[in-house]
Amino acid sequence: MGIRTESFAVERHLSEEMGSITVARQIVRDALNAWHYAGRHEDVLLVVSELVTNALIHGAGAPVLRLTGGSTHIRIEVGDSSEEMPKAREPGPGDGWGMHVIGRLSSRWGISQHAGGKVVWCELAAPLAALAPDPTRV
């Protein structure tokens, strides 16, 4: 069994309520399993939680979750209708850990502004060791 190179996509409009964090995590969990993502699912779920939480607390309107990827990589995008860009904050219990966690766990991240809002995105990749064929499997 080799590495799957297919690419998939999911887009969901979330409710403008904190329960959307749980909904987003379940959507992503299902996609990671269906796509046979070889990286750490827990890292992806944590990043999704942070992105959706930030959109709900600091953004405006109902967030939109977009997920693309496959077995080797994942791109997460969370959009909202606020044009205000995220501000760098000191990590800690007072201001949270959000963007610092995203920066540490993702291989790349950024913010795309567009008319009527913004999208905060990040990409995660499965470690090369997770992609190597298992020599004990025939």
PDB file of C-alpha atoms in Angstrom:
ATOM      1  CA  MET A   1       0.000   0.000   0.000  1.00  0.00           C
ATOM      2  CA  GLY A   2       1.582   3.299  -1.103  1.00  0.00           C
ATOM      3  CA  ILE A   3       1.038   6.901  -0.160  1.00  0.00           C
ATOM      4  CA  ARG A   4      -2.299   8.260  -1.324  1.00  0.00           C
ATOM      5  CA  THR A   5      -1.947  11.396  -3.409  1.00  0.00           C
ATOM      6  CA  GLU A   6      -5.619  12.228  -3.791  1.00  0.00           C
ATOM      7  CA  SER A   7      -6.838  15.613  -2.656  1.00  0.00           C
ATOM      8  CA  PHE A   8     -10.188  16.285  -0.971  1.00  0.00           C
ATOM      9  CA  ALA A   9     -12.134  19.325   0.196  1.00  0.00           C
ATOM     10  CA  VAL A  10     -14.831  20.135   2.749  1.00  0.00           C
ATOM     11  CA  GLU A  11     -16.561  23.470   3.368  1.00  0.00           C
ATOM     12  CA  ARG A  12     -19.069  24.132   6.155  1.00  0.00           C
ATOM     13  CA  HIS A  13     -20.792  27.290   7.354  1.00  0.00           C
ATOM     14  CA  LEU A  14     -20.770  27.203  11.142  1.00  0.00           C
ATOM     15  CA  SER A  15     -23.176  28.810  13.583  1.00  0.00           C
ATOM     16  CA  GLU A  16     -22.172  31.968  15.388  1.00  0.00           C
ATOM     17  CA  GLU A  17     -21.990  30.175  18.758  1.00  0.00           C
ATOM     18  CA  MET A  18     -19.300  28.491  20.820  1.00  0.00           C
ATOM     19  CA  GLY A  19     -20.820  25.065  20.114  1.00  0.00           C
ATOM     20  CA  SER A  20     -19.427  25.467  16.594  1.00  0.00           C
ATOM     21  CA  ILE A  21     -16.000  24.564  17.938  1.00  0.00           C
ATOM     22  CA  THR A  22     -17.217  21.040  18.731  1.00  0.00           C
ATOM     23  CA  VAL A  23     -19.011  20.808  15.379  1.00  0.00           C
ATOM     24  CA  ALA A  24     -15.871  21.915  13.516  1.00  0.00           C
ATOM     25  CA  ARG A  25     -13.726  19.377  15.373  1.00  0.00           C
ATOM     26  CA  GLN A  26     -16.116  16.559  14.431  1.00  0.00           C
ATOM     27  CA  ILE A  27     -16.181  17.615  10.768  1.00  0.00           C
ATOM     28  CA  VAL A  28     -12.383  17.663  10.701  1.00  0.00           C
ATOM     29  CA  ARG A  29     -12.045  14.390  12.639  1.00  0.00           C
ATOM     30  CA  ASP A  30     -14.318  12.660  10.108  1.00  0.00           C
ATOM     31  CA  ALA A  31     -12.356  14.119   7.173  1.00  0.00           C
ATOM     32  CA  LEU A  32      -8.965  13.113   8.604  1.00  0.00           C
ATOM     33  CA  ASN A  33     -10.183   9.547   9.044  1.00  0.00           C
ATOM     34  CA  ALA A  34     -11.810   9.390   5.606  1.00  0.00           C
ATOM     35  CA  TRP A  35      -8.735  10.860   3.930  1.00  0.00           C
ATOM     36  CA  HIS A  36      -6.349   8.568   5.875  1.00  0.00           C
ATOM     37  CA  TYR A  37      -4.310  11.554   7.041  1.00  0.00           C
ATOM     38  CA  ALA A  38      -1.007  10.152   8.330  1.00  0.00           C
ATOM     39  CA  GLY A  39      -0.116  13.058  10.616  1.00  0.00           C
ATOM     40  CA  ARG A  40      -1.117  13.728  14.216  1.00  0.00           C
ATOM     41  CA  HIS A  41      -4.875  14.175  14.228  1.00  0.00           C
ATOM     42  CA  GLU A  42      -4.692  15.796  17.678  1.00  0.00           C
ATOM     43  CA  ASP A  43      -2.549  18.635  16.276  1.00  0.00           C
ATOM     44  CA  VAL A  44      -5.024  19.318  13.483  1.00  0.00           C
ATOM     45  CA  LEU A  45      -7.972  19.275  15.898  1.00  0.00           C
ATOM     46  CA  LEU A  46      -6.224  21.681  18.270  1.00  0.00           C
ATOM     47  CA  VAL A  47      -5.471  24.101  15.429  1.00  0.00           C
ATOM     48  CA  VAL A  48      -9.086  23.930  14.236  1.00  0.00           C
ATOM     49  CA  SER A  49     -10.298  24.659  17.764  1.00  0.00           C
ATOM     50  CA  GLU A  50      -8.028  27.712  17.986  1.00  0.00           C
ATOM     51  CA  LEU A  51      -8.999  29.071  14.567  1.00  0.00           C
ATOM     52  CA  VAL A  52     -12.736  28.705  15.135  1.00  0.00           C
ATOM     53  CA  THR A  53     -12.477  30.122  18.672  1.00  0.00           C
ATOM     54  CA  ASN A  54     -10.578  33.163  17.373  1.00  0.00           C
ATOM     55  CA  ALA A  55     -13.159  33.728  14.624  1.00  0.00           C
ATOM     56  CA  LEU A  56     -15.994  33.560  17.160  1.00  0.00           C
ATOM     57  CA  ILE A  57     -14.362  35.790  19.780  1.00  0.00           C
ATOM     58  CA  HIS A  58     -12.422  38.286  17.675  1.00  0.00           C
ATOM     59  CA  GLY A  59     -14.164  38.083  14.292  1.00  0.00           C
ATOM     60  CA  ALA A  60     -17.645  38.916  13.115  1.00  0.00           C
ATOM     61  CA  GLY A  61     -20.462  36.858  11.679  1.00  0.00           C
ATOM     62  CA  ALA A  62     -20.706  33.110  11.353  1.00  0.00           C
ATOM     63  CA  PRO A  63     -17.356  31.426  10.597  1.00  0.00           C
ATOM     64  CA  VAL A  64     -16.781  29.370   7.469  1.00  0.00           C
ATOM     65  CA  LEU A  65     -14.554  26.290   7.791  1.00  0.00           C
ATOM     66  CA  ARG A  66     -12.705  25.021   4.734  1.00  0.00           C
ATOM     67  CA  LEU A  67     -10.499  21.954   4.820  1.00  0.00           C
ATOM     68  CA  THR A  68      -8.455  20.625   1.920  1.00  0.00           C
ATOM     69  CA  GLY A  69      -5.836  17.941   1.785  1.00  0.00           C
ATOM     70  CA  GLY A  70      -5.250  14.242   1.760  1.00  0.00           C
ATOM     71  CA  SER A  71      -3.143  11.622   3.476  1.00  0.00           C
ATOM     72  CA  THR A  72       0.032  13.731   3.543  1.00  0.00           C
ATOM     73  CA  HIS A  73      -1.098  17.310   4.125  1.00  0.00           C
ATOM     74  CA  ILE A  74      -3.996  19.377   5.443  1.00  0.00           C
ATOM     75  CA  ARG A  75      -4.906  23.032   4.850  1.00  0.00           C
ATOM     76  CA  ILE A  76      -7.394  24.595   7.255  1.00  0.00           C
ATOM     77  CA  GLU A  77      -9.098  27.907   6.556  1.00  0.00           C
ATOM     78  CA  VAL A  78     -11.516  29.724   8.836  1.00  0.00           C
ATOM     79  CA  GLY A  79     -13.131  32.841   7.442  1.00  0.00           C
ATOM     80  CA  ASP A  80     -15.279  35.494   9.068  1.00  0.00           C
ATOM     81  CA  SER A  81     -16.802  38.795   7.993  1.00  0.00           C
ATOM     82  CA  SER A  82     -14.537  41.083  10.040  1.00  0.00           C
ATOM     83  CA  GLU A  83     -11.874  42.965   8.126  1.00  0.00           C
ATOM     84  CA  GLU A  84      -9.948  43.581  11.362  1.00  0.00           C
ATOM     85  CA  MET A  85      -6.693  41.666  11.292  1.00  0.00           C
ATOM     86  CA  PRO A  86      -5.586  39.531  14.258  1.00  0.00           C
ATOM     87  CA  LYS A  87      -3.229  41.310  16.633  1.00  0.00           C
ATOM     88  CA  ALA A  88      -0.119  39.746  18.125  1.00  0.00           C
ATOM     89  CA  ARG A  89      -0.703  39.104  21.817  1.00  0.00           C
ATOM     90  CA  GLU A  90       1.545  37.856  24.559  1.00  0.00           C
ATOM     91  CA  PRO A  91       0.860  34.125  24.963  1.00  0.00           C
ATOM     92  CA  GLY A  92      -0.590  33.168  28.314  1.00  0.00           C
ATOM     93  CA  PRO A  93      -3.729  32.590  30.296  1.00  0.00           C
ATOM     94  CA  GLY A  94      -4.856  36.242  30.009  1.00  0.00           C
ATOM     95  CA  ASP A  95      -4.803  36.580  26.222  1.00  0.00           C
ATOM     96  CA  GLY A  96      -4.770  32.898  25.298  1.00  0.00           C
ATOM     97  CA  TRP A  97      -2.377  30.816  23.262  1.00  0.00           C
ATOM     98  CA  GLY A  98      -4.251  30.817  19.917  1.00  0.00           C
ATOM     99  CA  MET A  99      -1.968  32.092  17.193  1.00  0.00           C
ATOM    100  CA  HIS A 100       1.158  30.883  19.008  1.00  0.00           C
ATOM    101  CA  VAL A 101      -0.196  27.325  19.044  1.00  0.00           C
ATOM    102  CA  ILE A 102      -1.089  27.593  15.368  1.00  0.00           C
ATOM    103  CA  GLY A 103       2.399  28.880  14.549  1.00  0.00           C
ATOM    104  CA  ARG A 104       4.076  26.060  16.459  1.00  0.00           C
ATOM    105  CA  LEU A 105       2.002  23.195  15.031  1.00  0.00           C
ATOM    106  CA  SER A 106       1.668  24.258  11.411  1.00  0.00           C
ATOM    107  CA  SER A 107       4.271  24.296   8.673  1.00  0.00           C
ATOM    108  CA  ARG A 108       2.850  27.567   7.301  1.00  0.00           C
ATOM    109  CA  TRP A 109       0.088  29.950   8.252  1.00  0.00           C
ATOM    110  CA  GLY A 110      -1.213  33.319   7.220  1.00  0.00           C
ATOM    111  CA  ILE A 111      -4.115  35.698   6.823  1.00  0.00           C
ATOM    112  CA  SER A 112      -5.843  36.572   3.568  1.00  0.00           C
ATOM    113  CA  GLN A 113      -7.962  39.725   3.499  1.00  0.00           C
ATOM    114  CA  HIS A 114     -10.795  40.079   1.039  1.00  0.00           C
ATOM    115  CA  ALA A 115     -13.754  42.382   0.547  1.00  0.00           C
ATOM    116  CA  GLY A 116     -16.113  41.640   3.381  1.00  0.00           C
ATOM    117  CA  GLY A 117     -13.747  39.787   5.683  1.00  0.00           C
ATOM    118  CA  LYS A 118     -10.667  37.677   6.111  1.00  0.00           C
ATOM    119  CA  VAL A 119      -9.507  34.082   6.190  1.00  0.00           C
ATOM    120  CA  VAL A 120      -6.950  32.780   8.669  1.00  0.00           C
ATOM    121  CA  TRP A 121      -5.329  29.648   7.270  1.00  0.00           C
ATOM    122  CA  CYS A 122      -2.649  27.140   8.155  1.00  0.00           C
ATOM    123  CA  GLU A 123      -1.112  24.013   6.723  1.00  0.00           C
ATOM    124  CA  LEU A 124       0.054  20.878   8.478  1.00  0.00           C
ATOM    125  CA  ALA A 125       2.030  18.034   6.982  1.00  0.00           C
ATOM    126  CA  ALA A 126       2.414  14.456   8.092  1.00  0.00           C
ATOM    127  CA  PRO A 127       5.974  13.691   9.286  1.00  0.00           C
ATOM    128  CA  LEU A 128       8.035  11.841   6.727  1.00  0.00           C
ATOM    129  CA  ALA A 129       8.373   8.872   9.096  1.00  0.00           C
ATOM    130  CA  ALA A 130       4.580   8.492   9.095  1.00  0.00           C
ATOM    131  CA  LEU A 131       4.592   8.332   5.296  1.00  0.00           C
ATOM    132  CA  ALA A 132       7.320   5.688   4.952  1.00  0.00           C
ATOM    133  CA  PRO A 133       6.122   2.191   4.133  1.00  0.00           C
ATOM    134  CA  ASP A 134       6.091  -0.186   7.084  1.00  0.00           C
ATOM    135  CA  PRO A 135       8.729  -2.851   6.254  1.00  0.00           C
ATOM    136  CA  THR A 136       6.936  -5.353   8.496  1.00  0.00           C
ATOM    137  CA  ARG A 137       3.743  -5.155   6.419  1.00  0.00           C
ATOM    138  CA  VAL A 138       3.537  -7.293   3.338  1.00  0.00           C
TER     139      VAL A 138
END
